Coordinates of C-alpha atoms in Angstrom, one line a residue:
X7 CA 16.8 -1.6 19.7
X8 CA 18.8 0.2 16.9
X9 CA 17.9 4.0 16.7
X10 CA 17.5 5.7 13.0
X11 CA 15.7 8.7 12.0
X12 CA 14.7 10.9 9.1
X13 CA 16.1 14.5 9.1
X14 CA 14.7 17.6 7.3
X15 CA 12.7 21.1 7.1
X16 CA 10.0 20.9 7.3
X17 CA 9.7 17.2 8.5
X18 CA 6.6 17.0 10.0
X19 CA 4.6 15.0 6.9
X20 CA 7.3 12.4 6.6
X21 CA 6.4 8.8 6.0
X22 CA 9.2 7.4 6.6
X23 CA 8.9 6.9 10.5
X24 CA 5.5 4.5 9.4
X25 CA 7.7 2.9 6.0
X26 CA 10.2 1.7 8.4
X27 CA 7.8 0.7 10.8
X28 CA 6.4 -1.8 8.4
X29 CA 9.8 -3.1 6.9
X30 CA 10.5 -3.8 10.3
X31 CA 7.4 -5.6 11.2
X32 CA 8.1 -7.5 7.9
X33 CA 11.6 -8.7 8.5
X34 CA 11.6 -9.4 12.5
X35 CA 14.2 -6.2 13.0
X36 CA 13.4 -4.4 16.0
X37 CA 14.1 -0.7 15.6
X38 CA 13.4 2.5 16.5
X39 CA 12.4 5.0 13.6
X40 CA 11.5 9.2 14.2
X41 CA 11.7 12.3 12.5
X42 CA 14.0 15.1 13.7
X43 CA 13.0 18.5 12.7
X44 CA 16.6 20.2 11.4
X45 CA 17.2 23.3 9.5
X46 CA 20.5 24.0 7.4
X47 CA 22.3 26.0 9.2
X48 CA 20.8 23.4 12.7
X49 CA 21.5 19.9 11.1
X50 CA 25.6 19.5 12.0
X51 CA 24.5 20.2 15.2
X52 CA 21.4 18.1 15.3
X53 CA 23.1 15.1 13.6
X54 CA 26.0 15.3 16.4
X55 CA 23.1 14.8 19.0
X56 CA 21.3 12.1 17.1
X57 CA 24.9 10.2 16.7
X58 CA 25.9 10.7 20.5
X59 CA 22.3 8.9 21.5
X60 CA 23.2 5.8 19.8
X61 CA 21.7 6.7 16.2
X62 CA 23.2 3.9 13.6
X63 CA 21.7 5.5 10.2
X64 CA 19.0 8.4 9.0
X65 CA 17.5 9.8 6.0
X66 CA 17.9 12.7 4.8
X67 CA 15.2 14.6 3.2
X68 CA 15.1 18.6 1.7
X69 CA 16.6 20.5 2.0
X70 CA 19.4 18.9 3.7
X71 CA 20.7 16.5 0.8
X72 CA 24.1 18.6 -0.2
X73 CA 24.8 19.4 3.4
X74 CA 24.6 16.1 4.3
X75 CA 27.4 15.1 1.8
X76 CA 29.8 17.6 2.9
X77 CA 29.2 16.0 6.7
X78 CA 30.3 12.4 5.6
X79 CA 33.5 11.2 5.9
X80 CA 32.9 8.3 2.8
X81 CA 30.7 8.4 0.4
X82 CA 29.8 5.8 -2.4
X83 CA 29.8 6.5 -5.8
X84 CA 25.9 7.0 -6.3
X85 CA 26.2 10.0 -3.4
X86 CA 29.6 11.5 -5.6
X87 CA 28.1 11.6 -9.1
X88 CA 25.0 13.5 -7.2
X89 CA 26.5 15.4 -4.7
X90 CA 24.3 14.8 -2.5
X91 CA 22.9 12.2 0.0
X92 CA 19.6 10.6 1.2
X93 CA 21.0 8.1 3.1
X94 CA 23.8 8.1 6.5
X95 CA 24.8 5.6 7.7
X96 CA 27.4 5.3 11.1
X97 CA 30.0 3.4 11.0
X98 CA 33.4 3.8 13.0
X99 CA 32.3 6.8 14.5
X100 CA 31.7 8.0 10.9
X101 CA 28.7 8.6 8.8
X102 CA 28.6 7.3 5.4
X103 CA 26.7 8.9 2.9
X104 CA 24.8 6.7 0.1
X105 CA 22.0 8.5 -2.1
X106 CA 18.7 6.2 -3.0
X107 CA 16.8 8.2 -4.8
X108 CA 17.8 7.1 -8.5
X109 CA 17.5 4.0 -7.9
X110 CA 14.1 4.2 -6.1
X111 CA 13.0 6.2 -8.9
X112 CA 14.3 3.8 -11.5
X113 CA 12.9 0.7 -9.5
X114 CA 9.7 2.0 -8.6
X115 CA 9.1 2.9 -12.8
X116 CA 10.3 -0.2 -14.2
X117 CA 10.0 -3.0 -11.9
X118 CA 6.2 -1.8 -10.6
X119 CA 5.0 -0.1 -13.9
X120 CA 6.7 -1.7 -16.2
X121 CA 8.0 1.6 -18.3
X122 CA 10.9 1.0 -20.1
X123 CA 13.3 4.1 -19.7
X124 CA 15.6 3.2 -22.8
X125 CA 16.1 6.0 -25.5
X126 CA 13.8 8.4 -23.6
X127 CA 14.6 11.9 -25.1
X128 CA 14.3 13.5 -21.1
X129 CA 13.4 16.7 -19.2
X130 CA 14.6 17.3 -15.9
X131 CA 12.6 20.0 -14.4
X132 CA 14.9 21.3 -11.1
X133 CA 18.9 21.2 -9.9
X134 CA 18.1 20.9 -6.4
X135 CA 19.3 17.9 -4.3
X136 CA 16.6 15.3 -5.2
X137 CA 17.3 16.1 -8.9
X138 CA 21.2 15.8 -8.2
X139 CA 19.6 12.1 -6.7
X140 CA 17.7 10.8 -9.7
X141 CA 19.6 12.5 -12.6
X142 CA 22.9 9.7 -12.7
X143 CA 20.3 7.1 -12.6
X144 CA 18.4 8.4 -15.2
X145 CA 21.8 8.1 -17.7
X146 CA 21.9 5.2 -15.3
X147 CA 18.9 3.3 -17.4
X148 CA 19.4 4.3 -20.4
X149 CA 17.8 7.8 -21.4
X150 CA 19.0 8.9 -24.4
X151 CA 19.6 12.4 -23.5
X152 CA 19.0 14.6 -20.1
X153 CA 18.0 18.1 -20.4
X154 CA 18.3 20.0 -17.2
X155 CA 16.3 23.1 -16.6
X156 CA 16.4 25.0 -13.5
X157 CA 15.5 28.4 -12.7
X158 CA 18.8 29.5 -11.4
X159 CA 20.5 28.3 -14.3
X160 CA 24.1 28.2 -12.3
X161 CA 22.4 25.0 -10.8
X162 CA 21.4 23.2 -13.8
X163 CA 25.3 24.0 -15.0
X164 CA 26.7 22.6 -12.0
X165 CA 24.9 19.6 -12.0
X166 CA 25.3 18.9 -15.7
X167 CA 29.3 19.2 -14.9
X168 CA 29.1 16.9 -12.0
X169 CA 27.7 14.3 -14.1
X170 CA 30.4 14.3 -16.6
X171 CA 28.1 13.0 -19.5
X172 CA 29.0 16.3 -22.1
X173 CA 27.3 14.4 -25.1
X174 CA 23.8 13.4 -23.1
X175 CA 23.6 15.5 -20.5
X176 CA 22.6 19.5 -21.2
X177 CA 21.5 22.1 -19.1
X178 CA 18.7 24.4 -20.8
X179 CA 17.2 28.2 -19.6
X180 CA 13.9 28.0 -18.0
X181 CA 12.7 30.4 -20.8
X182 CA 14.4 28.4 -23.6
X183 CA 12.3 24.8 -23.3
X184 CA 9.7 26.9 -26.1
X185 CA 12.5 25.9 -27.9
X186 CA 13.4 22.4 -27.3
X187 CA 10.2 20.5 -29.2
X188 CA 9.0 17.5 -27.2
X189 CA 10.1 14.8 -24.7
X190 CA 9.4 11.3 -24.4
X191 CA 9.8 12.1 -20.2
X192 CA 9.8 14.6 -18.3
X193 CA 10.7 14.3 -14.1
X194 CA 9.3 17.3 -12.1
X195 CA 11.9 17.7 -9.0
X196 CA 10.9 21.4 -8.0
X197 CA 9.3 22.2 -5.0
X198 CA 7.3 24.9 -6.5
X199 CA 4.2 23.3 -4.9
X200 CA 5.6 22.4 -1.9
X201 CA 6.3 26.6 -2.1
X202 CA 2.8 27.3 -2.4
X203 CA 2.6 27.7 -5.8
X204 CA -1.2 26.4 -7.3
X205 CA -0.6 26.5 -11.0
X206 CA 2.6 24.9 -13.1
X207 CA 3.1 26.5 -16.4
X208 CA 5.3 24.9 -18.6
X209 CA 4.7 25.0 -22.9
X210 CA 2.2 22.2 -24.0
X211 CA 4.9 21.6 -26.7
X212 CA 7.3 19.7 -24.2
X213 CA 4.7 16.8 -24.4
X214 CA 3.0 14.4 -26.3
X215 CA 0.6 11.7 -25.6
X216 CA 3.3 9.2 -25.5
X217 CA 5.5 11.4 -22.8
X218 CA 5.7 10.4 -19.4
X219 CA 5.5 12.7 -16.8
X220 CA 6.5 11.5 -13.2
X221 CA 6.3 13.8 -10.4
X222 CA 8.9 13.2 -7.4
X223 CA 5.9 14.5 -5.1
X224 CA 3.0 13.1 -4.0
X225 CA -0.6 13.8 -3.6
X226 CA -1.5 17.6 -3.6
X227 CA 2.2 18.7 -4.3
X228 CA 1.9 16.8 -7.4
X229 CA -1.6 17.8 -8.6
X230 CA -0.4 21.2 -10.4
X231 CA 2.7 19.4 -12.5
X232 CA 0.7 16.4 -13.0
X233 CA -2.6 18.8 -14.1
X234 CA -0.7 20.3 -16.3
X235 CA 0.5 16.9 -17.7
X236 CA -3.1 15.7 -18.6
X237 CA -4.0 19.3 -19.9
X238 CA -0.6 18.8 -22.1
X239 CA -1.9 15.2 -23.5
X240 CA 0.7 13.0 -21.4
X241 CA -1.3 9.9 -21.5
X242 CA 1.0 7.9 -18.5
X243 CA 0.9 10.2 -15.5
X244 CA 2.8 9.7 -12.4
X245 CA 3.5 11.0 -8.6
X246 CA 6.3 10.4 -6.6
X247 CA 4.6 7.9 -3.9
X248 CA 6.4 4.9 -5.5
X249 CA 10.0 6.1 -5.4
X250 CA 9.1 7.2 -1.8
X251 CA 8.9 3.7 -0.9
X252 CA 11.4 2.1 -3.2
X253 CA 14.4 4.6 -1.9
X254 CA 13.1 3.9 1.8
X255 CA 13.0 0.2 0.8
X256 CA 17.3 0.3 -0.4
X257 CA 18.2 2.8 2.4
X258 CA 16.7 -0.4 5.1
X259 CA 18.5 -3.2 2.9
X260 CA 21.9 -1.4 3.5
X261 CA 21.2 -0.9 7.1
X262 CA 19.7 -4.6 7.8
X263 CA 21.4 -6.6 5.0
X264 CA 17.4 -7.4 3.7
X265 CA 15.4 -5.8 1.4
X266 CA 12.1 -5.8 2.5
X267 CA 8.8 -6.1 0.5
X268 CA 7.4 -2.8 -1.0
X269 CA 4.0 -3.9 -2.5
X270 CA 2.0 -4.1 0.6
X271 CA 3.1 -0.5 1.9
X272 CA 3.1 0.7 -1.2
X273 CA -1.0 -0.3 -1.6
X274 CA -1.6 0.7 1.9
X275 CA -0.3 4.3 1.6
X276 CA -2.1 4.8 -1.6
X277 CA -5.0 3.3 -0.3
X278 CA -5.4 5.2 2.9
X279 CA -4.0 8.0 2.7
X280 CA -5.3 10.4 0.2
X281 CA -4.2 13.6 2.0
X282 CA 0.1 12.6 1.7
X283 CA 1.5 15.9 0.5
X284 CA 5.0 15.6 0.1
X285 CA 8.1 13.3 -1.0
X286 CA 11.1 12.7 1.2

């Protein structure tokens, strides 16, 4: 039985050990799937132990995305543009570092919903890793511009240099967006409720009824960003529940060589689980 896991800090919540489960289930691959509690300055260490028991790939969720890039010794072109990675995979006594997330995002938008991304004026809320994930695949499907707003504004500057997309792809002062009129979407990847905070405040002029909003949480840690949302008149609302599965779905295709079926787990977790609280 192959050995893979899911590493991050807190790590606890994951759904990924019960994705995998499923996808395995599904395609006749016997495997073994946990979660490995890790903090930053504990993952090197932890990902050395998980590799010396015979552990052939692992997820990677926050906030151990960037340090999981700098611990590969290849990485594809999806983990470079985003500096970061969601996905290791061992090979040759080597991990090799993919990233997911974009696409998941992308996937779980257009294929299941439908939405068309193309000529979206877009809001990037967050710099962290699981922005540096979705932001190339954004450009990726065909947004027409990417405004990146971050807090610490250094981050939403490095990341709009690592892109390399000068004419549609800007980074913006937290305290500035009063500034920037509307967006046709806007991607929440903070973890301001993940943090504790209750309340999202962002200026209703960011939105319109034809914006759509898209959390990369799940559940409660989506409720403020996706409150404000409705309050701000986005009529197409969504949480990050989707991508969760669609990144987990491409992350078990480049381990197994199959991509499993996502609409079954998809409509389980949603259905039975109203308490999720948090993305990978």
């Amino acid at each position: 039985m192959s050995h893979y896991a899911v590493f991050g800090h807190p790590v606890s919540h994951s759904l990924s050990p019960r994705i995998h489960a499923e996808f395995g289930r599904q395609t006749g691959i016997a495997l073994d799937y946990t979660a490995i509690e890790a903090t930053p300055a504990g993952f090197a260490q932890a990902l050395d132990a998980f590799a010396a028991a015979g552990g052939k790939g692992a997820n990677v969720t926050l906030p151990l995305k960037e340090a999981a890039f700098a611990l590969c010794s290849v990485t594809s072109e999806r983990a470079r543009r985003a500096g970061a990675v969601n996905t290791l995979t061992r090979n040759d006594g080597q991990w090799h570092g993919d990233n997911t997330d974009g696409i998941g995002l992308v996937r779980d938008l257009t294929a299941r919903l439908g939405l068309d991304l193309r000529g979206r004026r877009t809001l990037l809320l967050g710099a962290g890793g699981s922005a540096r994930g979705v932001a190339p695949a954004l450009l990726d499907a065909g947004v027409s511009e990417l405004v990146i707003a971050n807090r610490t504004p250094e981050r939403a500057d490095a990341l709009v240099d690592l892109l390399g997309e000068p004419g549609r792809a800007h980074s913006r002062y937290w305290n500035d967006l009063v500034n920037e009129g509307d967006f046709a979407l806007i991607v929440n990847a903070t973890s301001a409720s993940r943090d504790g905070l209750q309340e999202f405040s962002l200026p209703f002029a960011l939105a319109a009824s034809r914006t759509l909003a898209v959390d990369l949480n799940y559940g409660e840690a989506a409720i403020p960003f996706l409150a404000w949302a409705q309050a701000a008149g986005c009529r197409d609302r969504v949480d990050g529940l989707g991508m969760l599965v669609e990144q987990a779905a491409a992350a078990f295709e480049l381990w197994h060589g199959v991509r499993p079926d996502t609409a079954g787990v998809y409509a389980t977790l949603r259905g039975k689980d109203a308490s999720l609280v948090t993305a990978d």
